[in-house]
Amino acid sequence: MPQTATQHTSSISAQEPPKYKQYATGWGFRLGLLAAFVSILIWASWLVSMRAGMTNTLTAFDLGILRYSPPALLLFPFLWRARAQVKAVSPVLLLGVICGAGLPFFYLSATGLKYAPASHAGLLILGAFPFFVTLLAVLFYQEKVSRERKTGLSLVSIGVIVLLSLSLLTAPENTWKGDLLLLAASFFWAVYTVSLRIAGLPPLVSTALMGLVSLIALAVLWATGLASSGLADASWDMLAGQILVQSLLVGLMTGFSYGYAIQKLGAENMAAIGAFTPVLAALIAIPVLGEHLEGYSIAGLIFVSVGVVIASGILKKR
């Protein structure tokens, strides 16, 4: 009898999916959804803030300092206490976390926003990355993709293609360059999302790690003369707004909310929900930046929004 029980337990353990494939239920799932929606509200504000900064006196270096200094300095104690846990994670996954949301992603986003409007950034960075997340999950972790997700991601892809194609033909000069940079940033964010999910690091620890390495890299760029600053010429109003969004909301708050949502909902579900950000960013950019939505942008947003609802499977869940 004990042997039978042991065999039964072993059978269950063998069939149990890896921890990174297990999702929360009940209140854990609801709190994960809340954290996800808090994250996308902050992301939308961040995109508008980045666009405002890059079209004024601030440089990508300035915005990077504001973005990565708070998590690097304030959250360092969490990183130090969890150093053994960090060392236990695969170096490849750590590199994915550091690069996926660190300086490579940041500079691609900032430079892209110098040429393309915030509405494009929202659609391309956070509208396209569910596709990249699913692609990575299929290629490297043999994830199975449901019919609903395939349909939804197909619509998301159509929305992105519509934006890229018509932007190339009708948008102001160099907008297409910004669009391609933003699409590259989307891929890096997908790498971060998948790496964060599988690494299983606590949200504040992963945020501290990414912030510390990014801040060190920024210091190197400054010391070697490869970065320039426009902080001295920026207005106090501009700096106050950037500190609020870059340092407090994005630098600190989303480090927890996004990581928590990833743990509770999974990378693919969070990616799908996050694609609602383009709509919010576009709406915020209209009164704040005076941007207007072109017809092709509206079409892209519609395709992406409908695709997100289908791909996420929210309508079928709890």
XYZ file of C-alpha atoms in Angstrom:
318
model
C 0.000 0.000 0.000
C 2.708 2.555 0.856
C 4.433 1.646 -2.398
C 1.213 2.269 -4.342
C 0.773 5.648 -2.657
C 4.363 6.564 -3.483
C 3.865 5.616 -7.115
C 0.646 7.640 -7.246
C 2.408 10.678 -5.750
C 5.274 10.327 -8.217
C 2.778 10.099 -11.082
C 1.053 13.308 -9.961
C 4.403 15.088 -9.583
C 5.430 13.988 -13.059
C 2.248 15.376 -14.542
C 2.361 18.643 -12.600
C 3.382 21.536 -14.855
C 6.455 23.653 -14.062
C 5.944 26.467 -11.570
C 6.164 29.135 -14.277
C 3.196 27.531 -16.056
C 0.980 27.535 -12.945
C -1.440 30.468 -12.642
C -3.249 31.869 -9.647
C -6.941 31.314 -8.968
C -9.594 33.124 -6.977
C -8.404 36.275 -5.236
C -4.859 35.717 -6.443
C -6.104 35.904 -10.027
C -8.198 39.012 -9.301
C -5.291 40.779 -7.619
C -3.119 39.820 -10.583
C -5.628 41.471 -12.916
C -5.647 44.597 -10.739
C -1.843 44.751 -10.819
C -1.935 44.305 -14.596
C -4.325 47.212 -15.122
C -2.311 49.445 -12.770
C 0.735 48.617 -14.884
C -0.882 49.525 -18.192
C -2.142 52.848 -16.821
C 1.421 53.703 -15.799
C 2.808 52.481 -19.124
C 0.458 54.742 -21.043
C 1.584 57.711 -18.946
C 5.204 56.670 -19.450
C 4.913 56.636 -23.236
C 3.428 60.130 -23.277
C 6.060 61.330 -20.807
C 8.888 59.875 -22.904
C 7.553 61.518 -26.051
C 7.309 64.863 -24.249
C 10.850 64.532 -22.914
C 12.441 63.488 -26.207
C 10.810 66.344 -28.122
C 12.115 68.937 -25.619
C 15.559 69.460 -24.084
C 15.969 66.128 -22.299
C 18.097 63.367 -23.796
C 17.725 59.606 -23.598
C 20.542 59.648 -21.034
C 18.601 62.078 -18.818
C 15.465 60.004 -18.960
C 17.482 56.862 -18.292
C 19.017 58.371 -15.150
C 15.558 59.332 -13.894
C 14.208 55.886 -14.767
C 16.879 53.629 -13.278
C 18.330 55.570 -10.324
C 15.413 54.998 -7.884
C 15.188 51.210 -8.255
C 18.990 50.864 -8.269
C 19.488 52.862 -5.075
C 16.301 52.358 -3.073
C 15.789 48.670 -3.828
C 19.421 47.598 -3.494
C 18.834 46.100 0.006
C 16.296 43.661 -1.515
C 18.836 42.641 -4.160
C 21.595 42.169 -1.582
C 19.463 39.967 0.649
C 18.411 37.831 -2.331
C 21.890 37.565 -3.889
C 21.999 33.784 -3.389
C 18.651 33.422 -5.147
C 19.887 35.608 -8.017
C 23.051 33.521 -8.413
C 20.913 30.395 -8.712
C 19.129 31.744 -11.804
C 20.469 30.913 -15.260
C 22.768 33.678 -16.610
C 20.772 33.637 -19.842
C 17.568 34.480 -17.969
C 19.331 37.195 -15.958
C 20.618 38.692 -19.211
C 17.083 38.607 -20.587
C 15.786 40.503 -17.543
C 18.611 43.066 -17.599
C 18.615 43.750 -21.345
C 14.913 43.228 -21.972
C 13.836 46.088 -19.699
C 17.182 47.817 -19.261
C 19.205 50.161 -21.441
C 18.807 48.391 -24.808
C 15.030 48.526 -24.465
C 15.097 52.055 -23.064
C 17.289 53.566 -25.768
C 15.291 51.887 -28.535
C 12.068 53.271 -27.022
C 13.446 56.767 -26.414
C 15.003 57.087 -29.862
C 11.896 55.694 -31.515
C 9.725 58.234 -29.700
C 11.929 61.012 -31.058
C 10.563 60.232 -34.522
C 7.177 58.571 -33.950
C 4.155 59.764 -31.921
C 3.085 58.214 -28.631
C 0.113 56.490 -30.271
C 2.527 54.558 -32.517
C 4.710 53.652 -29.537
C 1.798 52.233 -27.600
C 0.631 50.140 -30.506
C 4.046 48.883 -31.570
C 5.760 48.288 -28.211
C 2.866 46.919 -26.187
C 0.556 45.989 -29.039
C 3.103 43.808 -30.827
C 4.816 42.190 -27.887
C 2.092 39.570 -27.193
C 3.050 38.133 -30.581
C 6.743 38.079 -29.643
C 5.995 36.571 -26.222
C 4.010 33.746 -27.788
C 6.701 33.216 -30.439
C 9.398 32.886 -27.762
C 7.206 30.576 -25.677
C 6.606 28.300 -28.657
C 10.196 28.260 -29.926
C 11.999 27.770 -26.617
C 9.437 26.231 -24.246
C 7.157 24.273 -26.588
C 4.069 26.121 -25.369
C 0.835 25.122 -27.051
C -1.158 27.977 -28.572
C -4.940 27.761 -28.383
C -7.160 28.545 -31.346
C -8.480 31.659 -29.581
C -4.958 32.970 -28.995
C -3.982 32.294 -32.601
C -7.033 34.215 -33.825
C -6.441 37.090 -31.433
C -2.744 37.392 -32.197
C -3.498 37.307 -35.908
C -5.704 40.377 -35.450
C -2.987 42.043 -33.361
C -0.492 41.356 -36.149
C -2.849 42.810 -38.757
C -3.179 45.986 -36.690
C 0.600 46.351 -36.456
C 1.077 45.695 -40.174
C -1.594 48.264 -41.067
C 0.164 50.883 -38.949
C 3.641 50.132 -40.317
C 2.554 50.000 -43.956
C 0.446 53.147 -44.036
C 2.865 55.006 -41.787
C 5.616 54.330 -44.314
C 3.476 55.709 -47.144
C 1.698 58.681 -45.567
C 3.326 59.693 -42.246
C 5.865 62.541 -41.911
C 9.473 61.859 -42.877
C 11.450 59.544 -40.571
C 8.338 58.322 -38.757
C 9.011 54.890 -40.191
C 12.453 54.867 -38.553
C 10.840 55.473 -35.199
C 8.300 52.747 -35.876
C 11.008 50.157 -36.592
C 12.934 51.135 -33.448
C 9.762 50.812 -31.396
C 9.092 47.380 -32.888
C 12.611 46.309 -31.875
C 11.916 47.617 -28.368
C 8.790 45.457 -28.338
C 10.892 42.357 -28.954
C 13.218 43.261 -26.074
C 10.225 43.742 -23.760
C 8.949 40.303 -24.753
C 12.336 38.808 -23.854
C 12.107 40.524 -20.463
C 8.581 39.266 -19.859
C 9.395 35.627 -20.633
C 12.706 35.736 -18.742
C 11.058 37.308 -15.699
C 8.337 34.683 -15.635
C 10.701 31.722 -15.841
C 13.407 33.152 -13.556
C 10.842 33.409 -10.755
C 12.663 36.232 -8.963
C 10.629 38.409 -6.568
C 9.427 41.568 -8.374
C 11.439 44.006 -6.263
C 14.614 41.930 -6.644
C 14.388 41.759 -10.437
C 13.633 45.485 -10.576
C 16.642 46.281 -8.393
C 18.921 44.083 -10.507
C 17.818 45.627 -13.798
C 18.058 49.141 -12.337
C 21.531 48.647 -10.858
C 23.096 47.229 -14.028
C 21.434 49.936 -16.143
C 22.649 52.715 -13.845
C 26.210 51.364 -13.966
C 26.023 51.231 -17.777
C 24.762 54.833 -17.876
C 27.661 55.905 -15.664
C 30.096 54.268 -18.077
C 28.484 56.030 -21.040
C 28.775 59.369 -19.223
C 32.384 58.764 -18.178
C 33.445 57.882 -21.724
C 31.704 60.887 -23.258
C 29.217 58.771 -25.221
C 26.189 60.357 -23.528
C 25.051 63.958 -23.319
C 22.651 65.690 -20.925
C 20.075 68.438 -21.286
C 18.977 68.538 -17.657
C 20.458 71.994 -17.120
C 18.175 73.458 -19.806
C 14.983 71.676 -18.743
C 12.182 73.545 -16.976
C 11.213 72.672 -13.424
C 7.729 71.683 -14.592
C 9.203 69.262 -17.121
C 11.555 67.776 -14.522
C 8.778 67.395 -11.937
C 6.572 65.533 -14.399
C 9.413 63.264 -15.517
C 10.449 62.490 -11.945
C 6.881 61.544 -11.090
C 6.423 59.257 -14.087
C 9.947 57.940 -14.761
C 11.271 57.667 -11.212
C 8.273 56.949 -9.007
C 5.611 55.334 -11.172
C 7.701 53.446 -13.746
C 10.954 53.100 -11.824
C 9.438 51.826 -8.595
C 5.727 51.072 -8.758
C 5.589 49.045 -11.962
C 8.582 47.041 -10.806
C 6.239 45.471 -8.279
C 2.896 45.602 -10.121
C 4.208 44.114 -13.381
C 6.243 41.412 -11.648
C 3.255 40.507 -9.460
C 0.956 40.311 -12.478
C 3.446 38.091 -14.309
C 3.574 35.702 -11.338
C -0.204 35.476 -10.985
C -1.353 35.586 -14.618
C 1.590 34.265 -16.641
C 3.640 35.959 -19.358
C 1.264 35.383 -22.263
C -1.847 36.567 -20.401
C -0.026 39.668 -19.139
C 1.215 40.355 -22.650
C -2.313 40.222 -24.008
C -3.752 42.474 -21.313
C -0.845 44.895 -21.720
C -1.788 45.495 -25.322
C -4.668 47.685 -24.108
C -2.003 50.310 -23.415
C -1.993 51.713 -26.987
C -5.582 52.882 -26.616
C -4.863 54.614 -23.312
C -1.635 56.167 -24.588
C -3.346 57.498 -27.690
C -6.166 59.031 -25.673
C -3.775 60.647 -23.169
C -1.553 62.013 -25.953
C -4.421 63.940 -27.577
C -4.896 66.544 -24.811
C -1.367 66.404 -23.351
C 0.763 66.463 -26.508
C -1.751 67.769 -29.013
C -1.417 64.634 -31.128
C -4.209 63.460 -33.378
C -5.120 59.967 -34.489
C -4.773 59.233 -38.188
C -7.239 56.880 -39.820
C -4.694 54.098 -40.060
C -3.805 54.498 -36.383
C -7.457 54.096 -35.436
C -7.726 51.002 -37.637
C -4.606 49.540 -36.036
C -5.916 50.224 -32.541
C -9.220 48.538 -33.326
C -7.533 45.401 -34.665
C -5.167 45.270 -31.689
C -7.889 45.847 -29.077
C -10.196 43.174 -30.481
C -7.256 40.816 -30.883
C -6.232 41.338 -27.274
C -9.668 40.452 -25.927
C -9.729 37.234 -27.944
C -6.100 36.245 -27.328
C -6.207 36.821 -23.580
C -9.197 34.535 -23.109
C -10.492 36.901 -20.420
C -14.067 36.405 -21.554
C -13.766 32.654 -20.929
C -11.984 32.907 -17.575
C -13.065 33.316 -13.976
